PDB file of C-alpha atoms in Angstrom:
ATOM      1  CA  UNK A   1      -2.444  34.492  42.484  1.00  0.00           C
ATOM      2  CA  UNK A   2      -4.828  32.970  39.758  1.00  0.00           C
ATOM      3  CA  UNK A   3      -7.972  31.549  39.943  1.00  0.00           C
ATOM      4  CA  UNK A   4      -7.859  28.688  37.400  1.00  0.00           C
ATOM      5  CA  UNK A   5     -11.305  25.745  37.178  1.00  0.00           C
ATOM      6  CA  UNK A   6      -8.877  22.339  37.229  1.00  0.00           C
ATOM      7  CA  UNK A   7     -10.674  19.082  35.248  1.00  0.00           C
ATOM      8  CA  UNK A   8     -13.502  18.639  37.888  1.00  0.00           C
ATOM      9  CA  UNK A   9     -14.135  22.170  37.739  1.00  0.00           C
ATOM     10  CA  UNK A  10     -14.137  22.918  40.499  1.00  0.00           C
ATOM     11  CA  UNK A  11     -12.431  26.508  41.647  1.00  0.00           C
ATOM     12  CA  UNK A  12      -8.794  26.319  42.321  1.00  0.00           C
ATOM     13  CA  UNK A  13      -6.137  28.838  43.336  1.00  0.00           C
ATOM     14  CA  UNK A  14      -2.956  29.142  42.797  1.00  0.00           C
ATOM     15  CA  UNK A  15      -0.356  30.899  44.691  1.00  0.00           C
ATOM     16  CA  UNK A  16       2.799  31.276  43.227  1.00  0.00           C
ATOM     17  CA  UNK A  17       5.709  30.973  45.880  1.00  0.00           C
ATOM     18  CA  UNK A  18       9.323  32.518  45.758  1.00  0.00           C
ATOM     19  CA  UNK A  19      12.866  31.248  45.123  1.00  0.00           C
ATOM     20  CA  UNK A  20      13.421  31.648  48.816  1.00  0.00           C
ATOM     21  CA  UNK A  21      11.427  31.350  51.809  1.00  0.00           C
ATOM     22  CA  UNK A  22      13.009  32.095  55.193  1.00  0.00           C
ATOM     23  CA  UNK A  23      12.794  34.236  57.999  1.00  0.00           C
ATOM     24  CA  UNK A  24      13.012  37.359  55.870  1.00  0.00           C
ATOM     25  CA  UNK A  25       9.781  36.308  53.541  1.00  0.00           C
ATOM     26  CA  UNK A  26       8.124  33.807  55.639  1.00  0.00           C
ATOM     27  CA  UNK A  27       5.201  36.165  57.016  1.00  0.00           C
ATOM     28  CA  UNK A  28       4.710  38.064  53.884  1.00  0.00           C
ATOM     29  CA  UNK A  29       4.483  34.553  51.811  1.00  0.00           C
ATOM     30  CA  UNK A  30       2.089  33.055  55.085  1.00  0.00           C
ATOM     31  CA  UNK A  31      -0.185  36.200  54.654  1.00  0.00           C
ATOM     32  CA  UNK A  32      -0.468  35.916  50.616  1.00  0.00           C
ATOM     33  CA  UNK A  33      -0.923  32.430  50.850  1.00  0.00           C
ATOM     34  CA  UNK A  34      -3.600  32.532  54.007  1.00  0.00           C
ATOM     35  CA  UNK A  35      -5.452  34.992  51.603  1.00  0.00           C
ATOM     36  CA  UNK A  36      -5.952  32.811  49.000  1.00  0.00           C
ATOM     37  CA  UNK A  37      -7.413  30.412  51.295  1.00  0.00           C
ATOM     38  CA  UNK A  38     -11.017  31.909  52.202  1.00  0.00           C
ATOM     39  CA  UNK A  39     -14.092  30.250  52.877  1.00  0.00           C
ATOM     40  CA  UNK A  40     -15.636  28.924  49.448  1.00  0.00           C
ATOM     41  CA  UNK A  41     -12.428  28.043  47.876  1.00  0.00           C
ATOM     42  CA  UNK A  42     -12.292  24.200  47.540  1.00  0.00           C
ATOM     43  CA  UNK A  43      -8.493  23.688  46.274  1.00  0.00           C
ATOM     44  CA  UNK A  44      -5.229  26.219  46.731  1.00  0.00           C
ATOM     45  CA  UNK A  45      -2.188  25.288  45.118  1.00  0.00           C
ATOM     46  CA  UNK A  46       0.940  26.594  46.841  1.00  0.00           C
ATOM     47  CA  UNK A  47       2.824  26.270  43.195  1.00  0.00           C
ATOM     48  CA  UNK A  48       6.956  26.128  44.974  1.00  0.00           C
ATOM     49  CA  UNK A  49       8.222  25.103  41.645  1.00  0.00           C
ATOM     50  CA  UNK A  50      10.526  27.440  41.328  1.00  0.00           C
ATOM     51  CA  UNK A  51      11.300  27.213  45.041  1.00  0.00           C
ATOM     52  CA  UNK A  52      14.864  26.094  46.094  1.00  0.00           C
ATOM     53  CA  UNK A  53      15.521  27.299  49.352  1.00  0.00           C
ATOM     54  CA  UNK A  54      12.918  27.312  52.475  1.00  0.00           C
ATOM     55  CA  UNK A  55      13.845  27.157  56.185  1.00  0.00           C
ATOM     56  CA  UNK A  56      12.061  26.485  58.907  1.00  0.00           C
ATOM     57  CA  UNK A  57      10.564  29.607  58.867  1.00  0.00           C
ATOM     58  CA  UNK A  58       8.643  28.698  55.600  1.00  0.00           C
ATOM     59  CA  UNK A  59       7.933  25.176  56.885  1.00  0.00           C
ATOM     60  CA  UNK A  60       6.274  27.035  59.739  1.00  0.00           C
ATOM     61  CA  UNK A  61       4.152  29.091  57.667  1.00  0.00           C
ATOM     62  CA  UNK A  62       2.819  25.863  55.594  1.00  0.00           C
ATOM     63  CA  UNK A  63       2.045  24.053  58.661  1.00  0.00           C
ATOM     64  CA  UNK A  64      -0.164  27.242  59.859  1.00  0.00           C
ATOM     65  CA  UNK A  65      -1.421  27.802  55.931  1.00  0.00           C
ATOM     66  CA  UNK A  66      -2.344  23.921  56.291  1.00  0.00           C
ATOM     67  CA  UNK A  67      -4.186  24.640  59.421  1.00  0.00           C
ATOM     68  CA  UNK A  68      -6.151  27.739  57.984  1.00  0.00           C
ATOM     69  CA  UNK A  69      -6.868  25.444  55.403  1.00  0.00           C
ATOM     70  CA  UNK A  70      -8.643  22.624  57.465  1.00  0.00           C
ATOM     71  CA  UNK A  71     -10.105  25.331  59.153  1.00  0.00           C
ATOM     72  CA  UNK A  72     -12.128  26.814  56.007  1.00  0.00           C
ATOM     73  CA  UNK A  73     -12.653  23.514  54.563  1.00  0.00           C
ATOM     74  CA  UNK A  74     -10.074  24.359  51.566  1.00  0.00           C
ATOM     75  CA  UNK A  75      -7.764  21.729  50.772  1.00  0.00           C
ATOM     76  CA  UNK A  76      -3.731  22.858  50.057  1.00  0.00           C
ATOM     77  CA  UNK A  77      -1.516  21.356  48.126  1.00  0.00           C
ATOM     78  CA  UNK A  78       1.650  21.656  47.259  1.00  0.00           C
ATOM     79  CA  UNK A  79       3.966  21.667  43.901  1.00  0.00           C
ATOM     80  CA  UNK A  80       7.487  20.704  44.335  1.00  0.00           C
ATOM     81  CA  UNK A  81      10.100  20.173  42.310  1.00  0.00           C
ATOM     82  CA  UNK A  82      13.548  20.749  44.032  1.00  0.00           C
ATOM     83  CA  UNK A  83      14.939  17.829  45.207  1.00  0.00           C
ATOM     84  CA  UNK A  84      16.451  19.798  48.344  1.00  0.00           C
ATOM     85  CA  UNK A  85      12.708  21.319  49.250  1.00  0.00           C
ATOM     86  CA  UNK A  86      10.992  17.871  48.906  1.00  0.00           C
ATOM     87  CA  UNK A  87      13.804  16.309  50.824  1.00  0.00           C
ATOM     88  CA  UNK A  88      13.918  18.816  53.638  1.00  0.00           C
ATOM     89  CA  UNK A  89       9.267  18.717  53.564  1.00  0.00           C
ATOM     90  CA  UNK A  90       9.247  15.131  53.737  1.00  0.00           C
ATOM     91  CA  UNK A  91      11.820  15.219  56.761  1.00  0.00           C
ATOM     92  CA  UNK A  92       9.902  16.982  59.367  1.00  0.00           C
ATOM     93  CA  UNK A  93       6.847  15.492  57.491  1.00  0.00           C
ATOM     94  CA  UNK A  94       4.765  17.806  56.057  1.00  0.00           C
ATOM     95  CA  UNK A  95       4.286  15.000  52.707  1.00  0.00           C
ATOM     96  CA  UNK A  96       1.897  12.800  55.041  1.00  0.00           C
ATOM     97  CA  UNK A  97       0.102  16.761  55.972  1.00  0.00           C
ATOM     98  CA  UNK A  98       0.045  18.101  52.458  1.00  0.00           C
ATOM     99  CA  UNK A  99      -0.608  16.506  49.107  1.00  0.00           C
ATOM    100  CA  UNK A 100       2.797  17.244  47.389  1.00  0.00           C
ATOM    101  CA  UNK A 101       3.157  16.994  43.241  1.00  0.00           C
ATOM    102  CA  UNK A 102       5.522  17.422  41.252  1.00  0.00           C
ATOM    103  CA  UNK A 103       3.808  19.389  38.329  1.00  0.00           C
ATOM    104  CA  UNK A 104       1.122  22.225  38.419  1.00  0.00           C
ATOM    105  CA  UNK A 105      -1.040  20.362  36.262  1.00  0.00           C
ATOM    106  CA  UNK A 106      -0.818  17.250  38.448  1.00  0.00           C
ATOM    107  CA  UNK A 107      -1.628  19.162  41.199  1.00  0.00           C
ATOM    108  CA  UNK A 108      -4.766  20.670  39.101  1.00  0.00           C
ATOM    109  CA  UNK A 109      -6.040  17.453  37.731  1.00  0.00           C
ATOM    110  CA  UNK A 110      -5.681  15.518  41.886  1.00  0.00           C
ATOM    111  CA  UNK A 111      -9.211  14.880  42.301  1.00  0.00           C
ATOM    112  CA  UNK A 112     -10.612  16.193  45.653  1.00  0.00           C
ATOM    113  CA  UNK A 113      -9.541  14.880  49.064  1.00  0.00           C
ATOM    114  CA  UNK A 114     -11.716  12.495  50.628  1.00  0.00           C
ATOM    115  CA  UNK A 115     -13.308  14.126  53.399  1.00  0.00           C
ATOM    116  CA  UNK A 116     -13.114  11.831  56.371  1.00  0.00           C
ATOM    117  CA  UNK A 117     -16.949  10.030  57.385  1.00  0.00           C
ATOM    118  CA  UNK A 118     -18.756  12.208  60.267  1.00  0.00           C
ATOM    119  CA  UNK A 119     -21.157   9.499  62.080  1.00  0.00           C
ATOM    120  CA  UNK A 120     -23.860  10.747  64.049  1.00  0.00           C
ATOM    121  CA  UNK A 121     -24.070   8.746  67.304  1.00  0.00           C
TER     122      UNK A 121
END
């Protein structure tokens, strides 16, 4: 994990992700990731580039990293560049959940998410 300040400067983590993610990892990866994503912290980078292999078990654990995420007001995203892994994210989905990139320093020079209009009624 490494705290890097991206173009905007504003504070960014980055959580480097394994070869593998599957049933055997999946937890230990979910709990390093879901630590990286504490109140305060306005961007985490889940950096899967050298990621070839994840399951369902590690799709799991980005769907409940995403939801920490929302939670805490921290916005995930995600670098990809295995065809198989971006094939087998944008099948169940998770592209239109997470920002996906295919470079760490696209993913650190994204500007921040637009956070959605609250109206007061």
């Amino acid at each position: 994990m490494a705290l890097v300040a991206g173009p905007q400067h504003l504070p960014a983590v980055v959580i480097v992700l394994p070869a593998e993610i599957d049933m055997a990892n999946a937890d230990r990866v979910g709990q390093q990731l879901g630590s990286a994503l504490a109140p305060g912290v306005a961007t985490a980078i889940a950096d899967m580039t050298a990621t070839r292999f994840c399951d369902s078990s590690g799709i799991s654990m980005l769907v409940r990293a995403h939801k920490q995420a929302a939670a805490n007001r921290t916005e995930l995203r995600l670098v990809v560049r295995s065809t198989a892994v971006l094939r087998t994210l944008t099948l169940v989905g998770l592209d239109h959940l997470l920002p996906i990139y295919p470079s760490l320093s696209q993913a650190l020079a994204a500007g921040p998410a637009p956070r959605p209009e609250t109206r007061h009624k």
